[in-house]
PDB file of N, CA and C in Angstrom:
ATOM      1  N   MET H   1    -153.867  17.691  74.319  1.00 85.00           N
ATOM      2  CA  MET H   1    -153.346  18.030  73.024  1.00 85.00           C
ATOM      3  C   MET H   1    -154.370  17.646  71.965  1.00 85.00           C
ATOM      4  N   GLN H   2    -154.423  18.435  70.908  1.00 93.00           N
ATOM      5  CA  GLN H   2    -155.359  18.152  69.834  1.00 93.00           C
ATOM      6  C   GLN H   2    -154.609  17.934  68.528  1.00 93.00           C
ATOM      7  N   LEU H   3    -154.979  16.855  67.845  1.00 96.00           N
ATOM      8  CA  LEU H   3    -154.458  16.558  66.521  1.00 96.00           C
ATOM      9  C   LEU H   3    -155.604  16.662  65.529  1.00 96.00           C
ATOM     10  N   ILE H   4    -155.296  17.167  64.354  1.00 97.00           N
ATOM     11  CA  ILE H   4    -156.286  17.292  63.285  1.00 97.00           C
ATOM     12  C   ILE H   4    -155.787  16.477  62.101  1.00 97.00           C
ATOM     13  N   LEU H   5    -156.627  15.587  61.619  1.00 98.00           N
ATOM     14  CA  LEU H   5    -156.298  14.776  60.456  1.00 98.00           C
ATOM     15  C   LEU H   5    -157.136  15.251  59.281  1.00 98.00           C
ATOM     16  N   TYR H   6    -156.469  15.817  58.284  1.00 98.00           N
ATOM     17  CA  TYR H   6    -157.151  16.206  57.055  1.00 98.00           C
ATOM     18  C   TYR H   6    -157.217  14.973  56.167  1.00 98.00           C
ATOM     19  N   SER H   7    -158.432  14.665  55.735  1.00 98.00           N
ATOM     20  CA  SER H   7    -158.706  13.409  55.069  1.00 98.00           C
ATOM     21  C   SER H   7    -159.761  13.627  53.996  1.00 98.00           C
ATOM     22  N   LYS H   8    -159.987  12.596  53.186  1.00 97.00           N
ATOM     23  CA  LYS H   8    -161.115  12.640  52.254  1.00 97.00           C
ATOM     24  C   LYS H   8    -161.691  11.240  52.113  1.00 97.00           C
ATOM     25  N   PRO H   9    -162.980  11.153  51.795  1.00 96.00           N
ATOM     26  CA  PRO H   9    -163.632   9.852  51.676  1.00 96.00           C
ATOM     27  C   PRO H   9    -162.978   8.993  50.591  1.00 96.00           C
ATOM     28  N   GLY H  10    -162.851   7.715  50.899  1.00 95.00           N
ATOM     29  CA  GLY H  10    -162.300   6.775  49.933  1.00 95.00           C
ATOM     30  C   GLY H  10    -160.790   6.742  49.873  1.00 95.00           C
ATOM     31  N   CYS H  11    -160.125   7.521  50.687  1.00 96.00           N
ATOM     32  CA  CYS H  11    -158.654   7.553  50.703  1.00 96.00           C
ATOM     33  C   CYS H  11    -158.156   6.457  51.646  1.00 96.00           C
ATOM     34  N   HIS H  12    -157.575   5.399  51.085  1.00 96.00           N
ATOM     35  CA  HIS H  12    -157.138   4.289  51.939  1.00 96.00           C
ATOM     36  C   HIS H  12    -155.976   4.683  52.836  1.00 96.00           C
ATOM     37  N   LEU H  13    -155.138   5.619  52.403  1.00 97.00           N
ATOM     38  CA  LEU H  13    -154.040   6.094  53.257  1.00 97.00           C
ATOM     39  C   LEU H  13    -154.594   6.849  54.464  1.00 97.00           C
ATOM     40  N   CYS H  14    -155.628   7.653  54.219  1.00 97.00           N
ATOM     41  CA  CYS H  14    -156.271   8.402  55.301  1.00 97.00           C
ATOM     42  C   CYS H  14    -156.918   7.447  56.309  1.00 97.00           C
ATOM     43  N   GLU H  15    -157.624   6.470  55.794  1.00 97.00           N
ATOM     44  CA  GLU H  15    -158.301   5.501  56.658  1.00 97.00           C
ATOM     45  C   GLU H  15    -157.302   4.712  57.494  1.00 97.00           C
ATOM     46  N   ALA H  16    -156.187   4.341  56.892  1.00 97.00           N
ATOM     47  CA  ALA H  16    -155.178   3.568  57.620  1.00 97.00           C
ATOM     48  C   ALA H  16    -154.544   4.398  58.737  1.00 97.00           C
ATOM     49  N   LEU H  17    -154.218   5.660  58.448  1.00 97.00           N
ATOM     50  CA  LEU H  17    -153.626   6.506  59.486  1.00 97.00           C
ATOM     51  C   LEU H  17    -154.632   6.783  60.594  1.00 97.00           C
ATOM     52  N   GLU H  18    -155.871   7.032  60.233  1.00 97.00           N
ATOM     53  CA  GLU H  18    -156.901   7.254  61.247  1.00 97.00           C
ATOM     54  C   GLU H  18    -157.026   6.035  62.162  1.00 97.00           C
ATOM     55  N   ALA H  19    -157.025   4.848  61.592  1.00 96.00           N
ATOM     56  CA  ALA H  19    -157.137   3.624  62.393  1.00 96.00           C
ATOM     57  C   ALA H  19    -155.957   3.491  63.355  1.00 96.00           C
ATOM     58  N   LYS H  20    -154.759   3.798  62.886  1.00 96.00           N
ATOM     59  CA  LYS H  20    -153.569   3.710  63.753  1.00 96.00           C
ATOM     60  C   LYS H  20    -153.644   4.721  64.885  1.00 96.00           C
ATOM     61  N   LEU H  21    -154.081   5.939  64.578  1.00 95.00           N
ATOM     62  CA  LEU H  21    -154.198   6.968  65.616  1.00 95.00           C
ATOM     63  C   LEU H  21    -155.258   6.591  66.641  1.00 95.00           C
ATOM     64  N   ARG H  22    -156.367   6.037  66.188  1.00 93.00           N
ATOM     65  CA  ARG H  22    -157.421   5.612  67.125  1.00 93.00           C
ATOM     66  C   ARG H  22    -156.920   4.465  68.009  1.00 93.00           C
ATOM     67  N   GLN H  23    -156.158   3.552  67.419  1.00 93.00           N
ATOM     68  CA  GLN H  23    -155.586   2.449  68.209  1.00 93.00           C
ATOM     69  C   GLN H  23    -154.673   2.983  69.293  1.00 93.00           C
ATOM     70  N   LEU H  24    -153.838   3.937  68.943  1.00 91.00           N
ATOM     71  CA  LEU H  24    -152.922   4.515  69.926  1.00 91.00           C
ATOM     72  C   LEU H  24    -153.686   5.200  71.053  1.00 91.00           C
ATOM     73  N   ASN H  25    -154.736   5.888  70.717  1.00 87.00           N
ATOM     74  CA  ASN H  25    -155.533   6.588  71.725  1.00 87.00           C
ATOM     75  C   ASN H  25    -156.234   5.605  72.646  1.00 87.00           C
ATOM     76  N   GLU H  26    -156.758   4.527  72.083  1.00 85.00           N
ATOM     77  CA  GLU H  26    -157.489   3.536  72.872  1.00 85.00           C
ATOM     78  C   GLU H  26    -156.574   2.649  73.700  1.00 85.00           C
ATOM     79  N   ALA H  27    -155.337   2.476  73.277  1.00 81.00           N
ATOM     80  CA  ALA H  27    -154.418   1.559  73.937  1.00 81.00           C
ATOM     81  C   ALA H  27    -153.686   2.190  75.114  1.00 81.00           C
ATOM     82  N   ASN H  28    -154.014   3.432  75.452  1.00 69.00           N
ATOM     83  CA  ASN H  28    -153.279   4.126  76.522  1.00 69.00           C
ATOM     84  C   ASN H  28    -151.784   4.012  76.297  1.00 69.00           C
ATOM     85  N   SER H  29    -151.362   4.417  75.123  1.00 67.00           N
ATOM     86  CA  SER H  29    -149.981   4.267  74.688  1.00 67.00           C
ATOM     87  C   SER H  29    -149.033   5.301  75.278  1.00 67.00           C
ATOM     88  N   GLY H  30    -149.510   6.119  76.184  1.00 75.00           N
ATOM     89  CA  GLY H  30    -148.682   7.187  76.718  1.00 75.00           C
ATOM     90  C   GLY H  30    -148.862   8.481  75.942  1.00 75.00           C
ATOM     91  N   LEU H  31    -149.653   8.418  74.891  1.00 80.00           N
ATOM     92  CA  LEU H  31    -149.984   9.608  74.118  1.00 80.00           C
ATOM     93  C   LEU H  31    -151.415   9.993  74.443  1.00 80.00           C
ATOM     94  N   ALA H  32    -151.600  11.200  74.880  1.00 81.00           N
ATOM     95  CA  ALA H  32    -152.953  11.673  75.167  1.00 81.00           C
ATOM     96  C   ALA H  32    -153.279  12.778  74.177  1.00 81.00           C
ATOM     97  N   PHE H  33    -154.249  12.519  73.316  1.00 89.00           N
ATOM     98  CA  PHE H  33    -154.629  13.531  72.339  1.00 89.00           C
ATOM     99  C   PHE H  33    -156.083  13.363  71.941  1.00 89.00           C
ATOM    100  N   ASP H  34    -156.660  14.479  71.544  1.00 92.00           N
ATOM    101  CA  ASP H  34    -157.991  14.480  70.945  1.00 92.00           C
ATOM    102  C   ASP H  34    -157.766  14.497  69.445  1.00 92.00           C
ATOM    103  N   LEU H  35    -158.492  13.651  68.732  1.00 94.00           N
ATOM    104  CA  LEU H  35    -158.339  13.555  67.283  1.00 94.00           C
ATOM    105  C   LEU H  35    -159.575  14.107  66.599  1.00 94.00           C
ATOM    106  N   GLU H  36    -159.362  15.101  65.756  1.00 97.00           N
ATOM    107  CA  GLU H  36    -160.434  15.662  64.949  1.00 97.00           C
ATOM    108  C   GLU H  36    -160.168  15.296  63.494  1.00 97.00           C
ATOM    109  N   ILE H  37    -161.153  14.715  62.848  1.00 97.00           N
ATOM    110  CA  ILE H  37    -161.040  14.354  61.434  1.00 97.00           C
ATOM    111  C   ILE H  37    -161.737  15.444  60.624  1.00 97.00           C
ATOM    112  N   ARG H  38    -161.023  16.008  59.663  1.00 98.00           N
ATOM    113  CA  ARG H  38    -161.594  17.037  58.807  1.00 98.00           C
ATOM    114  C   ARG H  38    -161.630  16.528  57.366  1.00 98.00           C
ATOM    115  N   ASP H  39    -162.835  16.423  56.839  1.00 98.00           N
ATOM    116  CA  ASP H  39    -163.060  15.981  55.469  1.00 98.00           C
ATOM    117  C   ASP H  39    -162.830  17.178  54.549  1.00 98.00           C
ATOM    118  N   ILE H  40    -161.779  17.113  53.747  1.00 98.00           N
ATOM    119  CA  ILE H  40    -161.426  18.267  52.911  1.00 98.00           C
ATOM    120  C   ILE H  40    -162.449  18.555  51.831  1.00 98.00           C
ATOM    121  N   THR H  41    -163.319  17.594  51.526  1.00 97.00           N
ATOM    122  CA  THR H  41    -164.331  17.834  50.494  1.00 97.00           C
ATOM    123  C   THR H  41    -165.477  18.705  51.009  1.00 97.00           C
ATOM    124  N   ARG H  42    -165.478  18.997  52.299  1.00 97.00           N
ATOM    125  CA  ARG H  42    -166.545  19.802  52.903  1.00 97.00           C
ATOM    126  C   ARG H  42    -166.152  21.269  53.093  1.00 97.00           C
ATOM    127  N   ASN H  43    -164.926  21.622  52.728  1.00 98.00           N
ATOM    128  CA  ASN H  43    -164.458  22.995  52.918  1.00 98.00           C
ATOM    129  C   ASN H  43    -163.522  23.342  51.761  1.00 98.00           C
ATOM    130  N   ALA H  44    -163.869  24.374  51.014  1.00 98.00           N
ATOM    131  CA  ALA H  44    -163.093  24.740  49.814  1.00 98.00           C
ATOM    132  C   ALA H  44    -161.650  25.104  50.146  1.00 98.00           C
ATOM    133  N   ASP H  45    -161.425  25.772  51.270  1.00 97.00           N
ATOM    134  CA  ASP H  45    -160.058  26.141  51.648  1.00 97.00           C
ATOM    135  C   ASP H  45    -159.212  24.905  51.952  1.00 97.00           C
ATOM    136  N   TRP H  46    -159.789  23.968  52.701  1.00 97.00           N
ATOM    137  CA  TRP H  46    -159.068  22.731  53.011  1.00 97.00           C
ATOM    138  C   TRP H  46    -158.774  21.951  51.739  1.00 97.00           C
ATOM    139  N   PHE H  47    -159.765  21.885  50.856  1.00 97.00           N
ATOM    140  CA  PHE H  47    -159.597  21.135  49.619  1.00 97.00           C
ATOM    141  C   PHE H  47    -158.477  21.744  48.778  1.00 97.00           C
ATOM    142  N   GLU H  48    -158.494  23.057  48.639  1.00 97.00           N
ATOM    143  CA  GLU H  48    -157.460  23.738  47.854  1.00 97.00           C
ATOM    144  C   GLU H  48    -156.072  23.472  48.433  1.00 97.00           C
ATOM    145  N   ARG H  49    -155.978  23.475  49.743  1.00 96.00           N
ATOM    146  CA  ARG H  49    -154.683  23.331  50.400  1.00 96.00           C
ATOM    147  C   ARG H  49    -154.156  21.891  50.403  1.00 96.00           C
ATOM    148  N   TYR H  50    -155.059  20.922  50.597  1.00 96.00           N
ATOM    149  CA  TYR H  50    -154.612  19.546  50.856  1.00 96.00           C
ATOM    150  C   TYR H  50    -155.033  18.515  49.821  1.00 96.00           C
ATOM    151  N   GLN H  51    -155.653  18.917  48.730  1.00 95.00           N
ATOM    152  CA  GLN H  51    -156.219  17.945  47.794  1.00 95.00           C
ATOM    153  C   GLN H  51    -155.210  16.922  47.288  1.00 95.00           C
ATOM    154  N   TYR H  52    -153.948  17.279  47.169  1.00 95.00           N
ATOM    155  CA  TYR H  52    -152.938  16.355  46.651  1.00 95.00           C
ATOM    156  C   TYR H  52    -152.040  15.782  47.741  1.00 95.00           C
ATOM    157  N   GLU H  53    -152.332  16.093  48.993  1.00 95.00           N
ATOM    158  CA  GLU H  53    -151.408  15.711  50.065  1.00 95.00           C
ATOM    159  C   GLU H  53    -152.006  14.854  51.166  1.00 95.00           C
ATOM    160  N   VAL H  54    -153.313  14.608  51.150  1.00 97.00           N
ATOM    161  CA  VAL H  54    -153.901  13.845  52.255  1.00 97.00           C
ATOM    162  C   VAL H  54    -153.312  12.444  52.311  1.00 97.00           C
ATOM    163  N   PRO H  55    -153.175  11.904  53.507  1.00 98.00           N
ATOM    164  CA  PRO H  55    -153.558  12.470  54.788  1.00 98.00           C
ATOM    165  C   PRO H  55    -152.508  13.461  55.313  1.00 98.00           C
ATOM    166  N   VAL H  56    -152.995  14.508  55.951  1.00 98.00           N
ATOM    167  CA  VAL H  56    -152.130  15.496  56.591  1.00 98.00           C
ATOM    168  C   VAL H  56    -152.524  15.552  58.059  1.00 98.00           C
ATOM    169  N   LEU H  57    -151.548  15.344  58.921  1.00 97.00           N
ATOM    170  CA  LEU H  57    -151.783  15.381  60.355  1.00 97.00           C
ATOM    171  C   LEU H  57    -151.170  16.658  60.914  1.00 97.00           C
ATOM    172  N   CYS H  58    -151.978  17.414  61.654  1.00 97.00           N
ATOM    173  CA  CYS H  58    -151.526  18.677  62.235  1.00 97.00           C
ATOM    174  C   CYS H  58    -151.711  18.663  63.741  1.00 97.00           C
ATOM    175  N   ARG H  59    -150.838  19.376  64.398  1.00 96.00           N
ATOM    176  CA  ARG H  59    -150.975  19.622  65.835  1.00 96.00           C
ATOM    177  C   ARG H  59    -151.607  20.998  65.988  1.00 96.00           C
ATOM    178  N   TYR H  60    -152.662  21.068  66.777  1.00 94.00           N
ATOM    179  CA  TYR H  60    -153.337  22.332  67.018  1.00 94.00           C
ATOM    180  C   TYR H  60    -152.821  22.931  68.311  1.00 94.00           C
ATOM    181  N   GLU H  61    -152.367  24.165  68.229  1.00 90.00           N
ATOM    182  CA  GLU H  61    -151.878  24.892  69.405  1.00 90.00           C
ATOM    183  C   GLU H  61    -152.995  25.798  69.906  1.00 90.00           C
ATOM    184  N   ALA H  62    -153.660  25.402  70.960  1.00 87.00           N
ATOM    185  CA  ALA H  62    -154.805  26.151  71.467  1.00 87.00           C
ATOM    186  C   ALA H  62    -154.405  27.541  71.967  1.00 87.00           C
ATOM    187  N   THR H  63    -153.207  27.656  72.501  1.00 90.00           N
ATOM    188  CA  THR H  63    -152.784  28.946  73.054  1.00 90.00           C
ATOM    189  C   THR H  63    -152.632  30.006  71.974  1.00 90.00           C
ATOM    190  N   THR H  64    -152.231  29.597  70.780  1.00 93.00           N
ATOM    191  CA  THR H  64    -152.039  30.551  69.686  1.00 93.00           C
ATOM    192  C   THR H  64    -153.118  30.447  68.615  1.00 93.00           C
ATOM    193  N   GLY H  65    -153.900  29.376  68.664  1.00 92.00           N
ATOM    194  CA  GLY H  65    -154.938  29.166  67.653  1.00 92.00           C
ATOM    195  C   GLY H  65    -154.375  28.797  66.294  1.00 92.00           C
ATOM    196  N   THR H  66    -153.178  28.202  66.293  1.00 95.00           N
ATOM    197  CA  THR H  66    -152.530  27.851  65.030  1.00 95.00           C
ATOM    198  C   THR H  66    -152.373  26.343  64.894  1.00 95.00           C
ATOM    199  N   GLU H  67    -152.183  25.916  63.656  1.00 95.00           N
ATOM    200  CA  GLU H  67    -151.929  24.513  63.345  1.00 95.00           C
ATOM    201  C   GLU H  67    -150.516  24.387  62.777  1.00 95.00           C
ATOM    202  N   ALA H  68    -149.896  23.274  63.078  1.00 94.00           N
ATOM    203  CA  ALA H  68    -148.584  22.977  62.515  1.00 94.00           C
ATOM    204  C   ALA H  68    -148.626  21.561  61.964  1.00 94.00           C
ATOM    205  N   ALA H  69    -148.342  21.420  60.691  1.00 95.00           N
ATOM    206  CA  ALA H  69    -148.339  20.088  60.074  1.00 95.00           C
ATOM    207  C   ALA H  69    -147.164  19.282  60.612  1.00 95.00           C
ATOM    208  N   LEU H  70    -147.428  18.029  60.919  1.00 96.00           N
ATOM    209  CA  LEU H  70    -146.381  17.108  61.355  1.00 96.00           C
ATOM    210  C   LEU H  70    -145.794  16.418  60.131  1.00 96.00           C
ATOM    211  N   PRO H  71    -144.565  15.916  60.235  1.00 95.00           N
ATOM    212  CA  PRO H  71    -143.996  15.176  59.100  1.00 95.00           C
ATOM    213  C   PRO H  71    -144.894  13.994  58.730  1.00 95.00           C
ATOM    214  N   ARG H  72    -144.849  13.632  57.470  1.00 94.00           N
ATOM    215  CA  ARG H  72    -145.685  12.530  56.974  1.00 94.00           C
ATOM    216  C   ARG H  72    -145.173  11.189  57.484  1.00 94.00           C
ATOM    217  N   PHE H  73    -146.124  10.295  57.721  1.00 94.00           N
ATOM    218  CA  PHE H  73    -145.788   8.923  58.092  1.00 94.00           C
ATOM    219  C   PHE H  73    -145.714   8.080  56.832  1.00 94.00           C
ATOM    220  N   SER H  74    -144.860   7.097  56.846  1.00 94.00           N
ATOM    221  CA  SER H  74    -144.845   6.123  55.762  1.00 94.00           C
ATOM    222  C   SER H  74    -146.147   5.337  55.834  1.00 94.00           C
ATOM    223  N   PRO H  75    -146.781   5.063  54.702  1.00 92.00           N
ATOM    224  CA  PRO H  75    -148.002   4.251  54.729  1.00 92.00           C
ATOM    225  C   PRO H  75    -147.765   2.855  55.310  1.00 92.00           C
ATOM    226  N   ARG H  76    -146.533   2.420  55.277  1.00 95.00           N
ATOM    227  CA  ARG H  76    -146.196   1.086  55.796  1.00 95.00           C
ATOM    228  C   ARG H  76    -145.807   1.096  57.271  1.00 95.00           C
ATOM    229  N   ALA H  77    -145.775   2.273  57.878  1.00 96.00           N
ATOM    230  CA  ALA H  77    -145.389   2.367  59.289  1.00 96.00           C
ATOM    231  C   ALA H  77    -146.408   1.629  60.154  1.00 96.00           C
ATOM    232  N   SER H  78    -145.891   0.865  61.091  1.00 96.00           N
ATOM    233  CA  SER H  78    -146.773   0.150  62.021  1.00 96.00           C
ATOM    234  C   SER H  78    -147.376   1.135  63.018  1.00 96.00           C
ATOM    235  N   THR H  79    -148.375   0.676  63.735  1.00 94.00           N
ATOM    236  CA  THR H  79    -148.978   1.514  64.769  1.00 94.00           C
ATOM    237  C   THR H  79    -147.934   1.895  65.811  1.00 94.00           C
ATOM    238  N   ALA H  80    -147.073   0.961  66.169  1.00 93.00           N
ATOM    239  CA  ALA H  80    -146.016   1.239  67.148  1.00 93.00           C
ATOM    240  C   ALA H  80    -145.062   2.311  66.636  1.00 93.00           C
ATOM    241  N   THR H  81    -144.719   2.246  65.364  1.00 95.00           N
ATOM    242  CA  THR H  81    -143.818   3.249  64.779  1.00 95.00           C
ATOM    243  C   THR H  81    -144.483   4.619  64.753  1.00 95.00           C
ATOM    244  N   VAL H  82    -145.749   4.669  64.379  1.00 95.00           N
ATOM    245  CA  VAL H  82    -146.482   5.934  64.387  1.00 95.00           C
ATOM    246  C   VAL H  82    -146.487   6.510  65.803  1.00 95.00           C
ATOM    247  N   GLY H  83    -146.746   5.670  66.788  1.00 93.00           N
ATOM    248  CA  GLY H  83    -146.753   6.123  68.179  1.00 93.00           C
ATOM    249  C   GLY H  83    -145.408   6.643  68.619  1.00 93.00           C
ATOM    250  N   SER H  84    -144.353   5.942  68.265  1.00 93.00           N
ATOM    251  CA  SER H  84    -143.001   6.355  68.635  1.00 93.00           C
ATOM    252  C   SER H  84    -142.640   7.698  67.998  1.00 93.00           C
ATOM    253  N   GLN H  85    -142.968   7.850  66.724  1.00 93.00           N
ATOM    254  CA  GLN H  85    -142.669   9.105  66.040  1.00 93.00           C
ATOM    255  C   GLN H  85    -143.495  10.254  66.604  1.00 93.00           C
ATOM    256  N   LEU H  86    -144.758   9.995  66.910  1.00 92.00           N
ATOM    257  CA  LEU H  86    -145.594  11.034  67.507  1.00 92.00           C
ATOM    258  C   LEU H  86    -145.027  11.500  68.840  1.00 92.00           C
ATOM    259  N   LYS H  87    -144.569  10.568  69.662  1.00 90.00           N
ATOM    260  CA  LYS H  87    -143.989  10.940  70.949  1.00 90.00           C
ATOM    261  C   LYS H  87    -142.801  11.860  70.760  1.00 90.00           C
ATOM    262  N   GLN H  88    -141.956  11.562  69.769  1.00 90.00           N
ATOM    263  CA  GLN H  88    -140.795  12.409  69.495  1.00 90.00           C
ATOM    264  C   GLN H  88    -141.222  13.799  69.044  1.00 90.00           C
ATOM    265  N   TRP H  89    -142.192  13.870  68.144  1.00 88.00           N
ATOM    266  CA  TRP H  89    -142.586  15.147  67.555  1.00 88.00           C
ATOM    267  C   TRP H  89    -143.399  16.013  68.497  1.00 88.00           C
ATOM    268  N   LEU H  90    -144.105  15.394  69.429  1.00 84.00           N
ATOM    269  CA  LEU H  90    -145.015  16.150  70.278  1.00 84.00           C
ATOM    270  C   LEU H  90    -144.432  16.518  71.628  1.00 84.00           C
ATOM    271  N   THR H  91    -143.225  16.079  71.891  1.00 78.00           N
ATOM    272  CA  THR H  91    -142.605  16.426  73.179  1.00 78.00           C
ATOM    273  C   THR H  91    -141.507  17.440  72.998  1.00 78.00           C
TER     274      THR H  91
END
């Protein structure tokens, strides 16, 4: 499974979510995913779409070539909570 995190430099919310996702991936938490970080400042379309909403986490569907945004996480959510919610949303 592939997840895409739309982010921008200097965004502490983006950095915190990225760190939690990397922890989950490294901890063999039962979630297997590839994480792609997309810097919205490097693509005008991404910037236009997400400039006021980052971080945005999407699930990429390889079979259809489409992305689906996942519900937002609370910035205060623990790594365990993020993992639990991801398991619910991705199964």
